Coordinates of C-alpha atoms and ligand atoms in Angstrom, one line a residue:
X9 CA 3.1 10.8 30.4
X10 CA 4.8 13.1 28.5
X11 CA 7.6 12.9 25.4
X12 CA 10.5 13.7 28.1
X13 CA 9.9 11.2 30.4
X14 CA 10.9 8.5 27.6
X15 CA 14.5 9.3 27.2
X16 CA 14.7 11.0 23.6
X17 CA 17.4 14.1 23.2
X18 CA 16.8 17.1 24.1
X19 CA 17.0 18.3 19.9
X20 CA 14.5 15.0 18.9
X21 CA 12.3 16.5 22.1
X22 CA 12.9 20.2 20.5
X23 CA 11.6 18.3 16.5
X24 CA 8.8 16.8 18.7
X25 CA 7.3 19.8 19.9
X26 CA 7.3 21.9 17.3
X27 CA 4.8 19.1 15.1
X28 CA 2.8 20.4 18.2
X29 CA 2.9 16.9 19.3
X30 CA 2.2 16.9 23.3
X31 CA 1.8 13.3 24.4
X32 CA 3.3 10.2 23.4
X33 CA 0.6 7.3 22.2
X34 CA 0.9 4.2 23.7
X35 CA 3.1 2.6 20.9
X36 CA 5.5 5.4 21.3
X37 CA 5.3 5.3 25.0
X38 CA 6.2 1.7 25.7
X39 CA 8.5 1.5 22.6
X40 CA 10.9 4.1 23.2
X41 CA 12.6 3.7 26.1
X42 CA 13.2 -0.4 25.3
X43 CA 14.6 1.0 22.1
X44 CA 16.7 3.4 24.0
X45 CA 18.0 0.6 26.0
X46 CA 18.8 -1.2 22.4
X47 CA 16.5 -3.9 23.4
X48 CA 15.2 -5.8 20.4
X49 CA 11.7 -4.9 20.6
X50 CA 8.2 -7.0 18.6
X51 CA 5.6 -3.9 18.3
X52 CA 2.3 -5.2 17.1
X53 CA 0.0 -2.7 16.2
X54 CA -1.3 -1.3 13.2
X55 CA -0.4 2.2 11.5
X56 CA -2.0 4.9 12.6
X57 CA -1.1 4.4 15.8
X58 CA 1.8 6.7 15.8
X59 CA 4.7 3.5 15.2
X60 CA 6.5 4.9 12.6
X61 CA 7.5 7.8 16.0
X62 CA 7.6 4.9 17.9
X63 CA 11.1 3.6 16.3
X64 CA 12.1 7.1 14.3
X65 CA 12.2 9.3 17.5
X66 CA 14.9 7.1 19.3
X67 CA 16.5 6.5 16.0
X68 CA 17.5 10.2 16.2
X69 CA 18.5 9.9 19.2
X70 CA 20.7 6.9 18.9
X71 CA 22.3 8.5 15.8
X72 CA 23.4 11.5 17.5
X73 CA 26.7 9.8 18.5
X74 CA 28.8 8.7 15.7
X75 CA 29.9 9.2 11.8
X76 CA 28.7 7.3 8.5
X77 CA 31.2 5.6 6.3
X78 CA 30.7 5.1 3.0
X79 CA 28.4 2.1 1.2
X80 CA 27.9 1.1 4.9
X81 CA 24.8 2.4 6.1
X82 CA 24.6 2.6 10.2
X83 CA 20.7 2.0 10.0
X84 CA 18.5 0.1 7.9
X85 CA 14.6 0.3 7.5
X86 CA 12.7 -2.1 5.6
X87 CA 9.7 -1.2 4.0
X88 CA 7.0 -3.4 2.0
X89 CA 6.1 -0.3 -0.5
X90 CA 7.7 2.7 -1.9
X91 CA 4.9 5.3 -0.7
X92 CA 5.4 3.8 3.2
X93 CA 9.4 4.2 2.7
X94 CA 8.9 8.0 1.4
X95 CA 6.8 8.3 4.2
X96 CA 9.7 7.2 7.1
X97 CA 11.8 9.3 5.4
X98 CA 9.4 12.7 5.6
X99 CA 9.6 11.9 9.5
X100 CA 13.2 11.7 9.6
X101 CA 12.9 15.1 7.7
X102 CA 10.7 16.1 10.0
X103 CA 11.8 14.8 13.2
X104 CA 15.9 14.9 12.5
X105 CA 15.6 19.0 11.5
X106 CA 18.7 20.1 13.9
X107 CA 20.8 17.1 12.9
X108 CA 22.8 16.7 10.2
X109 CA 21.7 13.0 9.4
X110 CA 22.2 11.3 5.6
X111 CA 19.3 9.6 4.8
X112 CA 18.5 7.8 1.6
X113 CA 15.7 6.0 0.5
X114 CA 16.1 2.9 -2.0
X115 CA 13.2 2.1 -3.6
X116 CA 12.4 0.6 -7.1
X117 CA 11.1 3.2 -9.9
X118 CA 13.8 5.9 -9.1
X119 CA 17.2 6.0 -10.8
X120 CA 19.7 3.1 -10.0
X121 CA 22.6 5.5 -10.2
X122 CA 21.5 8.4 -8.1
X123 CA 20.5 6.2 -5.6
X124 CA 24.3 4.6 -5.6
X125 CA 25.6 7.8 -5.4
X126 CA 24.3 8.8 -2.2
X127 CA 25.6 5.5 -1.2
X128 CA 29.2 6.1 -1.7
X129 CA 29.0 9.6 0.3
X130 CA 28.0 7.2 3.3
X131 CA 24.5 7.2 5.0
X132 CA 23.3 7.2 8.3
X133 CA 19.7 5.8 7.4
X134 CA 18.6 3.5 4.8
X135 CA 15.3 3.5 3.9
X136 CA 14.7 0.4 1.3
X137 CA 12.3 -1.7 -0.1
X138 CA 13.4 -5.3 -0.2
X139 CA 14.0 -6.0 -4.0
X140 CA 15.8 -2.4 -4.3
X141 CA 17.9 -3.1 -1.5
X142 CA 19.2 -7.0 -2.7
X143 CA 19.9 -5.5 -6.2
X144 CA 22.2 -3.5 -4.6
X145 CA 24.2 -5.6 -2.3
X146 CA 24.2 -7.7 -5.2
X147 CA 25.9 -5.4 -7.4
X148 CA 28.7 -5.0 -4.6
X149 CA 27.5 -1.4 -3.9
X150 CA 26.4 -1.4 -0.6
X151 CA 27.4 -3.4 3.2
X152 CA 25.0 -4.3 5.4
X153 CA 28.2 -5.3 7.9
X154 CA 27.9 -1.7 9.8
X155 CA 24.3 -2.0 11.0
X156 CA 23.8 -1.5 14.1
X157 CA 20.2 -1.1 14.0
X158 CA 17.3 -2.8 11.6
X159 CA 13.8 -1.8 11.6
X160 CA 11.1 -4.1 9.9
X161 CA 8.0 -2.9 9.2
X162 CA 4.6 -3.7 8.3
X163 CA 5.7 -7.4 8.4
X164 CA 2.7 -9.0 8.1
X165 CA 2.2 -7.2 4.5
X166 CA 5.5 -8.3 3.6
X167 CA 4.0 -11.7 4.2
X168 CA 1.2 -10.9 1.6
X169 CA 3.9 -9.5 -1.1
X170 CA 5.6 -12.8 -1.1
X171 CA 8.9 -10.8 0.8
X172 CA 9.9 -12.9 3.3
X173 CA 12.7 -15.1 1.3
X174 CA 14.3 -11.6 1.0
X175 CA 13.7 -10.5 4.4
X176 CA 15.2 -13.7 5.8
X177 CA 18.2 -13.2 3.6
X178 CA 18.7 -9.2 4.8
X179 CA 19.0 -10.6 8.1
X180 CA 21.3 -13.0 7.3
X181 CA 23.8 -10.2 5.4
X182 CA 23.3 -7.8 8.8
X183 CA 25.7 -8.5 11.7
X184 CA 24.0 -10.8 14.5
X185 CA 24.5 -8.4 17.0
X186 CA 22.9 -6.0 15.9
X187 CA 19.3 -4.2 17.3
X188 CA 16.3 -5.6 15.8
X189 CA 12.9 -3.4 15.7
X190 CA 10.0 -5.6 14.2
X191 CA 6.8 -4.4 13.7
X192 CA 3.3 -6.0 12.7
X193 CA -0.1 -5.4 12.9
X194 CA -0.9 -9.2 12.9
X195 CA 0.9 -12.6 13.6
X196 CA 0.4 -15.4 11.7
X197 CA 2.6 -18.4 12.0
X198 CA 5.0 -17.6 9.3
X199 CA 5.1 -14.1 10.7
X200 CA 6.4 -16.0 14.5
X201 CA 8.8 -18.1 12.9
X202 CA 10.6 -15.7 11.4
X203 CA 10.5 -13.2 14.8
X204 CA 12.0 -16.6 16.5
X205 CA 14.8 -16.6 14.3
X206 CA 15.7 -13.0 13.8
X207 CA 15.0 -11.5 17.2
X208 CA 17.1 -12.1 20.4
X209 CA 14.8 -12.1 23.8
X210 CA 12.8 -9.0 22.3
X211 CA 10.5 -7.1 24.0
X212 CA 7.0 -6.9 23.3
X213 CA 4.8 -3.9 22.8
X214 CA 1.3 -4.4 21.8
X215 CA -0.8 -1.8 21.4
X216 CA -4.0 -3.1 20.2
X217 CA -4.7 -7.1 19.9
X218 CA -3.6 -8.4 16.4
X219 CA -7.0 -7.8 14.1
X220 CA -9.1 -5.4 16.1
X221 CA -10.2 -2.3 14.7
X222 CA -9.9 1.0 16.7
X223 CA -13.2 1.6 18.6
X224 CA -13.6 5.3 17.1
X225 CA -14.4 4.1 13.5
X226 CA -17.7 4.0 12.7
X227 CA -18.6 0.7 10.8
X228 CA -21.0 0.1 8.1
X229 CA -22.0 -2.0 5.3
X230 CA -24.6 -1.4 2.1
X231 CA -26.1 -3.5 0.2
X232 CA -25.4 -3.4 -3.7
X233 CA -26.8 -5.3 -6.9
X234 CA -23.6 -7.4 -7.9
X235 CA -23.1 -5.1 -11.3
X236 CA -20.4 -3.0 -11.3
X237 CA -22.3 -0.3 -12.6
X238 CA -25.1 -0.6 -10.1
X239 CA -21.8 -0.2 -7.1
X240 CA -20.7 2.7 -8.9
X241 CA -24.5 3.8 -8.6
X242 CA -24.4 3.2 -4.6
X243 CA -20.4 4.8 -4.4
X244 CA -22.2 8.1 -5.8
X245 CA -25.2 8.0 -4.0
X246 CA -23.1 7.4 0.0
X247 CA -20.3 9.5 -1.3
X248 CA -23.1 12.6 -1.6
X249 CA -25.4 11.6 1.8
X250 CA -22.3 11.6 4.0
X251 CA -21.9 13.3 6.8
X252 CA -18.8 15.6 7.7
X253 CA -17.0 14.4 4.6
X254 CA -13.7 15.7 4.3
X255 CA -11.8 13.5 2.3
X256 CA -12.6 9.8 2.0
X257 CA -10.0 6.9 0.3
X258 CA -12.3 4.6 -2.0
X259 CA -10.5 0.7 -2.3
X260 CA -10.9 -1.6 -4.9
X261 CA -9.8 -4.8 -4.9
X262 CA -7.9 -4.8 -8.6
X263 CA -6.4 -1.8 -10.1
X264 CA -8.5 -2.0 -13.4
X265 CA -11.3 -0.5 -11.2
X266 CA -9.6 1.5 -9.6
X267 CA -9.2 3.3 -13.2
X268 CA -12.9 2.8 -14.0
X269 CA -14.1 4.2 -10.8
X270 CA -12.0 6.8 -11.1
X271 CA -12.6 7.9 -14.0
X272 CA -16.4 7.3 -13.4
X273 CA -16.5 9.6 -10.4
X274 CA -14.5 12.7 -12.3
X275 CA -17.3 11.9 -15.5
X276 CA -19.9 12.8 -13.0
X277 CA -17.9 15.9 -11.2
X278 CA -15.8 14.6 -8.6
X279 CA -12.6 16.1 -7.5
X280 CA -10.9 12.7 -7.6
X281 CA -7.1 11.2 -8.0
X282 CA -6.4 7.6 -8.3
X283 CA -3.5 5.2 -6.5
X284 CA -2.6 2.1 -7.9
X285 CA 0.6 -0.1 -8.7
X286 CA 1.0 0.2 -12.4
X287 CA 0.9 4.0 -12.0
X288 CA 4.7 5.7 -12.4
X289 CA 6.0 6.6 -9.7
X290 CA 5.7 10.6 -10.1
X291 CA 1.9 9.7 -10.8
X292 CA 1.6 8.4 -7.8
X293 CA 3.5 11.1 -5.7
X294 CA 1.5 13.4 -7.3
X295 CA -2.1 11.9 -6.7
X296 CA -0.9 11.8 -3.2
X297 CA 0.4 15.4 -2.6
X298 CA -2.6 16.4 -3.8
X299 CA -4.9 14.2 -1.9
X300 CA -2.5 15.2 1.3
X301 CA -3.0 18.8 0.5
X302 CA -7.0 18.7 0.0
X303 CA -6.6 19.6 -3.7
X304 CA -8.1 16.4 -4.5
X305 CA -10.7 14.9 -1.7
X306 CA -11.2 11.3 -3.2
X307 CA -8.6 9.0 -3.7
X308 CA -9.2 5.9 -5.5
X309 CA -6.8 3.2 -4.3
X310 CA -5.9 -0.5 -5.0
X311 CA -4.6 -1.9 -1.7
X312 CA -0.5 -2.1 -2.4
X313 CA -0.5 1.3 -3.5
X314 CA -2.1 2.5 -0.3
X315 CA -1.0 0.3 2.3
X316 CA 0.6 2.2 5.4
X317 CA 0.0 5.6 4.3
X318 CA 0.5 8.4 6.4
X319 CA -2.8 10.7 5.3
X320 CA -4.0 12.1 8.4
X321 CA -7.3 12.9 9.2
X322 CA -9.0 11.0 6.7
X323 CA -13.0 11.3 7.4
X324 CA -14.1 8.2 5.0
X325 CA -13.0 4.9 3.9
X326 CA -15.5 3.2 0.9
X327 CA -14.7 -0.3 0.1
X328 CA -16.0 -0.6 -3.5
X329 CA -15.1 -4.3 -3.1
X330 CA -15.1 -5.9 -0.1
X331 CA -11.3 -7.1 0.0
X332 CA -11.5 -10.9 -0.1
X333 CA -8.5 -11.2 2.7
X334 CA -9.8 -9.8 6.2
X335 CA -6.8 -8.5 7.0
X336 CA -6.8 -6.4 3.8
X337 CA -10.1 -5.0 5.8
X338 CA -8.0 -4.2 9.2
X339 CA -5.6 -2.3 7.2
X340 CA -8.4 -0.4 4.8
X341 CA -10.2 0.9 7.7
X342 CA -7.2 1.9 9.8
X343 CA -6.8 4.8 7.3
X344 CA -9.7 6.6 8.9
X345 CA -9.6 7.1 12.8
X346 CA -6.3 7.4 13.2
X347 CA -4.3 8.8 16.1
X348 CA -7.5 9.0 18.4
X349 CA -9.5 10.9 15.6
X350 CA -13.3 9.7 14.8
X351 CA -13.9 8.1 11.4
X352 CA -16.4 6.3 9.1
X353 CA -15.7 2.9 6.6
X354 CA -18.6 2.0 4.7
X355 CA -18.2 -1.4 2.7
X356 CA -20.4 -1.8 -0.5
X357 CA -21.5 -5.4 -0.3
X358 CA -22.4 -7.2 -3.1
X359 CA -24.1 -11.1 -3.1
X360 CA -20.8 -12.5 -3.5
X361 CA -19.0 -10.6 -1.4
X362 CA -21.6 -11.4 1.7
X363 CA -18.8 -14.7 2.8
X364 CA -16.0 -12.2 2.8
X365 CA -17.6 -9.7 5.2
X366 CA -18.6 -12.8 7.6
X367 CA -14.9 -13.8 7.7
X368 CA -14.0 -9.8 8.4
X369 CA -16.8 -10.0 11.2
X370 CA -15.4 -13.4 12.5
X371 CA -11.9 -11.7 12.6
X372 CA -12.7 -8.3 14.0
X373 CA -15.2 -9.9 16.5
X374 CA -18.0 -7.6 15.5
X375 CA -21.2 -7.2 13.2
X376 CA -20.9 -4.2 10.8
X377 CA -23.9 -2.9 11.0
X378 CA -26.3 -2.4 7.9
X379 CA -26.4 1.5 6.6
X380 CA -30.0 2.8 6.8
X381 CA -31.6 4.8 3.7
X382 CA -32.2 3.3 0.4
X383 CA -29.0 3.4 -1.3
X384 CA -29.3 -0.2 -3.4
X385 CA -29.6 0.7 -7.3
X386 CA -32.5 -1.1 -8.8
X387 CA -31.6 -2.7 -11.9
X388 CA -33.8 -0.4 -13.7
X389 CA -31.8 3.0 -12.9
X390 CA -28.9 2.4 -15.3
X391 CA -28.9 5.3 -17.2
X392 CA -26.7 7.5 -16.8
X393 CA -23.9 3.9 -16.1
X394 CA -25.0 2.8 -19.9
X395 CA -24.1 6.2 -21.5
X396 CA -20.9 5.6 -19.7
X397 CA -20.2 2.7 -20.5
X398 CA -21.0 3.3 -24.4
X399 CA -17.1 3.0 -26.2
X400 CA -16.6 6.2 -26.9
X401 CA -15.0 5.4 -30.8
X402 CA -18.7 5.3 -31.4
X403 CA -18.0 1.7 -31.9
X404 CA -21.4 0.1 -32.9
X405 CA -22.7 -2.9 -30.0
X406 CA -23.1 -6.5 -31.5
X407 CA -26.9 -7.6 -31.8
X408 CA -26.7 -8.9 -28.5
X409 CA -26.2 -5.6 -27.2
X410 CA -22.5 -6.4 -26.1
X411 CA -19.1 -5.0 -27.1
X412 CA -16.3 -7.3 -27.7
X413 CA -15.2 -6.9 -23.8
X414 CA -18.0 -7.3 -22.5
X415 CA -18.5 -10.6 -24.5
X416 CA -15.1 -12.0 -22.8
X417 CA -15.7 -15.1 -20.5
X418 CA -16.9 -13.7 -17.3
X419 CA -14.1 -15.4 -15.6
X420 CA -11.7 -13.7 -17.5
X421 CA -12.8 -10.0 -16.6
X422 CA -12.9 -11.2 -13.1
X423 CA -10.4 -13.1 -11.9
X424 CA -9.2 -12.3 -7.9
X425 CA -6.4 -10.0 -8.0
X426 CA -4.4 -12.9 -5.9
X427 CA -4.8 -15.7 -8.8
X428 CA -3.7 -13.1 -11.2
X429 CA -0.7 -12.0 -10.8
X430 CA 2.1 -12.6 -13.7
X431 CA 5.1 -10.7 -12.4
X432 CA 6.5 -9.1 -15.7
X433 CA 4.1 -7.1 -18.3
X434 CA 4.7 -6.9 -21.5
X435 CA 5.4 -3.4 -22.7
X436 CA 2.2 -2.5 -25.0
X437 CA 2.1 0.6 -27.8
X438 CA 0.5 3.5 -26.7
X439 CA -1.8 3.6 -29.0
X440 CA -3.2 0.1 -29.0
X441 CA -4.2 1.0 -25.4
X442 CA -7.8 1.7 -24.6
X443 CA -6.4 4.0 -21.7
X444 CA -4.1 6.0 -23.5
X445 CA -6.6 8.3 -23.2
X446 CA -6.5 9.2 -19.4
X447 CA -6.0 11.5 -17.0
X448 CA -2.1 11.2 -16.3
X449 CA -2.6 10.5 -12.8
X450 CA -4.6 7.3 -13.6
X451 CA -2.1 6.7 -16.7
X452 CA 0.3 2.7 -16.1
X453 CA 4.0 3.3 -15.5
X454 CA 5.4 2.4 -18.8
X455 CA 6.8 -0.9 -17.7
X456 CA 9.3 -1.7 -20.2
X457 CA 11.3 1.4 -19.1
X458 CA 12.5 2.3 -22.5
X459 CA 12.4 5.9 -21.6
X460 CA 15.3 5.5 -19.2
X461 CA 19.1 5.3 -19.4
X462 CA 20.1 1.6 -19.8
X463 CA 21.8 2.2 -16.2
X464 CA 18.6 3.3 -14.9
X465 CA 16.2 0.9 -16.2
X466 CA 15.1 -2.1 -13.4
X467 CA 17.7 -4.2 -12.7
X468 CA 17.3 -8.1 -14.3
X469 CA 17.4 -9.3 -10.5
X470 CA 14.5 -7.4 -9.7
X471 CA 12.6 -8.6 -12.5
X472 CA 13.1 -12.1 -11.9
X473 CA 11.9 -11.9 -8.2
X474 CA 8.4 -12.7 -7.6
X475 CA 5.4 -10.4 -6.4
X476 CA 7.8 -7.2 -5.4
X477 CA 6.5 -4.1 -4.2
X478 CA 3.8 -2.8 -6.5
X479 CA 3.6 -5.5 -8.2
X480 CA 1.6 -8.3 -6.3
X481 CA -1.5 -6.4 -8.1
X482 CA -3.0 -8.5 -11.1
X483 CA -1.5 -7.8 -14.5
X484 CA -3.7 -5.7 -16.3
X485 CA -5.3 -7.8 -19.7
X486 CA -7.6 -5.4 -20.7
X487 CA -6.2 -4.1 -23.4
X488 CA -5.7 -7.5 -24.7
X489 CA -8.5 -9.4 -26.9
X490 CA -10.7 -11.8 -25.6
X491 CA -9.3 -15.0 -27.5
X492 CA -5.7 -13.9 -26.6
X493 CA -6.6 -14.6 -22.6
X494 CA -8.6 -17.9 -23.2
X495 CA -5.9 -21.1 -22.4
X496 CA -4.4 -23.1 -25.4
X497 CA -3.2 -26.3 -25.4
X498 CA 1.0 -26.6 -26.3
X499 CA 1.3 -28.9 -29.5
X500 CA 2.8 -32.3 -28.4
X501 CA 6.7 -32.5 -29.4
Ligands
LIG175 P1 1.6 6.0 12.1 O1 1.0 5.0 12.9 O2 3.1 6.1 12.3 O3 1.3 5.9 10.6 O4 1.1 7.5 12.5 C1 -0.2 7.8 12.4 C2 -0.5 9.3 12.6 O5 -0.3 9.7 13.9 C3 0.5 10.2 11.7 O6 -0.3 11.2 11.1 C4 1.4 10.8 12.8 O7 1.8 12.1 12.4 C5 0.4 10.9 14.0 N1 1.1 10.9 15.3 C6 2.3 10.3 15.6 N2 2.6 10.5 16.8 C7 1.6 11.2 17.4 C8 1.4 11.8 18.7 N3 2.2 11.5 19.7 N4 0.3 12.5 18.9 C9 -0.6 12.7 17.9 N5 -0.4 12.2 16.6 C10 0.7 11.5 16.4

């Protein structure tokens, strides 16, 4: 099978070649043509299996015929994060070279105004996030009454960031007759109900069943101590055994570690950036050009931040943490392997993380196999982790040998990024902030947004909406003091 035998224009065919793409994937090659037909089509499959192609290529070559007007965009893509939109939009870029297609991506972080803008000179592709997108109909700035065509993707994590209330309410403001594209690597119930009320007689693609994991990545699991020092200890010791590693993307669970084992791996000389939701969104961009371009080989990453993303030929995936929701897992790995390449995950497994990885097994319907060589760290070989994690104010350690933090309650420090999760942060003075002093790329967006134009800053409706785009991560208390987290009881009227 080849790309023109599915129907696409002779100038999306012309784009297509010259990425030195030759064959369609299956997504692509039993998508397309039912798009063509502007059926309304259920694609389950994961990324990396070429589906943002799958709907972009006939997109192109719908879009051919016909003219924008303004503030009513002709096509509308949902997205679940800001990086995945961005990345849609490079393929339009990519793919839409001989056309003259508007296309304008709506995401939080970026300013309000330019965004509105590009709006008014009337767009042939809308690219949004859900929040970004409501705060705009909502300000009367943009119809949804002239789509024809609405791509959702990545359902199932909209699911996880708490988006379907908004998704079901985009539906509701785009005319019923219009083409529905729906995509999903997984279908849980709430995930069907919504595809039975939003899509007319569609036609399904699967590609892979809903939780398996592609058959070319290699598997693995370690054991580790349950210190966080000692799986920093077993990080270092895989990330210099592997084999044919080219560039590998390490998850943690919250995005505190993903700053501590980030800036852990640069102390001891790794070329290393960081991804995670609190970053701004020019930090972010930046970590990821440069892990794109090789500049940077490791990429530390929290899982919203790196959901979806388009990185190709990614050797590795670490799990510092084994992500407590399987399908967190699914997603993880499928950075690695992707588009028929080979691949290696390796999951650092800690005591209490043994339950998670025997609900991943249970879901993926396979063992992980147990890594051979000695990598667990002896709790005798912490060093080189105790110089590092000496305060570097010279602050002197109480006689029980612990700093302030470390005394805090245990549960405190370590509560599951899911329990955690107030929506709005307070804005906190630089200098008050134990991280002030890191690298940029590992620095928190500055959340108040004081640094913008009133017009720019995020709008109030935004705010007030729960767990939206980068923001389903767990607030960030450590640069709070320990008796400022513990509960209080509110004095009785
Ligand atoms: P996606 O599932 O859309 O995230 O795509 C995964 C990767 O596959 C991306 O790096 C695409 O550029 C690449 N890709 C898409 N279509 C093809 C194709 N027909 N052949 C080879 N690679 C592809």
């Amino acid at each position: 099978m080849s790309f023109s035998n599915l129907g696409l224009s002779d100038k999306v065919l012309a784009a297509v070649a010259a990425t030195g793409y030759t064959t369609p994937t299956p997504i692509q090659e039993q998508a397309i043509p039912h798009v063509l037909s502007r059926r309304d089509v259920l694609g389950i499959a994961q990324t990396g299996t070429g589906k943002t192609a799958a709907f972009v290529l006939p997109m192109l070559t719908i879009l051919e015929k016909g003219r924008a007007r303004a503030r009513m965009p002709r096509t509308l893509i949902l997205e679940p994060t800001r990086e995945l939109a961005a990345q849609v939009k490079e393929n339009f870029d990519r793919y839409g070279v001989g056309q003259k297609l508007n296309v304008a991506l709506l995401i939080g972080g970026v300013s309000f105004g330019d965004q509105d803008s590009k709006l008014t000179r009337g767009v042939d592709v809308l690219i949004a996030t859900p929040g970004r997108l409501l705060d705009h109909t909502e300000r009367g700035g943009l119809l949804l009454t002239g789509v024809e065509l609405l791509v959702i993707d990545e359902a199932d994590r909209m699911l996880d960031m708490g988006f379907i209330p908004d998704i079901e309410r985009i539906c509701k403001l785009v005319p019923f007759t219009r083409q529905t594209l729906f995509f999903t690597a997984t279908m849980p119930p709430e995930i069907r109900r919504i595809t039975e009320a939003f899509l007319h007689n569609p036609q399904k693609v699967e590609v892979s069943k809903p939780a398996t994991t592609a058959v070319n990545i290699t598997q693995l699991q370690v054991p580790s101590g349950r210190e966080a020092h000692q799986k920093r200890e077993v990080l270092r010791r895989l990330l210099r055994d592997a084999k044919d590693l080219k560039n590998a993307i390490i998850f943690c669970n919250r995005k505190r570690d993903v700053a501590i084992v980030h800036k852990s791996l640069q102390k001891h000389g790794f070329s290393v950036g960081a991804l995670h939701g609190d970053m701004d969104q020019s930090a972010r961009t930046a970590a990821l050009d440069q892990f794109r371009k090789g500049e940077l080989p490791l990429l530390v990453a929290s899982d919203v931040a790196a959901r979806g993303l388009d990185i190709p030929e990614v050797s590795h995936v670490f799990n510092f943490d084994v992500p407590h929701h399987s399908d967190d897992y699914v997603h993880r790995i499928g950075r690695t392997g992707r588009a028929g390449r080979t691949g290696t995950a390796i999951s650092i497994v800690s005591p209490p993380d043994q339950k998670s990885v025997a609900a991943i097994e249970k879901l993926i319907g396979q063992s992980i196999p147990t890594i051979e060589g000695d990598y667990e760290v002896q709790e005798a070989s912490r060093d080189d982790e105790a110089r590092e994690r000496r305060p570097r104010d010279g602050s002197r350690r109480s006689s029980r040998g612990k700093t302030p933090r470390e005394r805090e309650p245990r549960e405190a420090r370590e509560r599951e990024p899911r329990e955690r999760e107030p929506r709005e942060r307070e804005p906190r003075p630089a200098a008050a902030s134990p991280r002030a002093a890191q690298p940029a790329a590992a620095r928190p967006a500055p959340t108040a947004r004081t640094d913008q134009p009133r017009h720019e800053q995020q709008p109030r409706s935004e705010q007030r909406r729960p767990r939206r785009d980068h923001d389903n991560e767990p607030a960030d208390h450590s640069h709070l003091p320990a008796f400022l987290l513990r509960p209080v009881r509110a004095p009785l009227p």
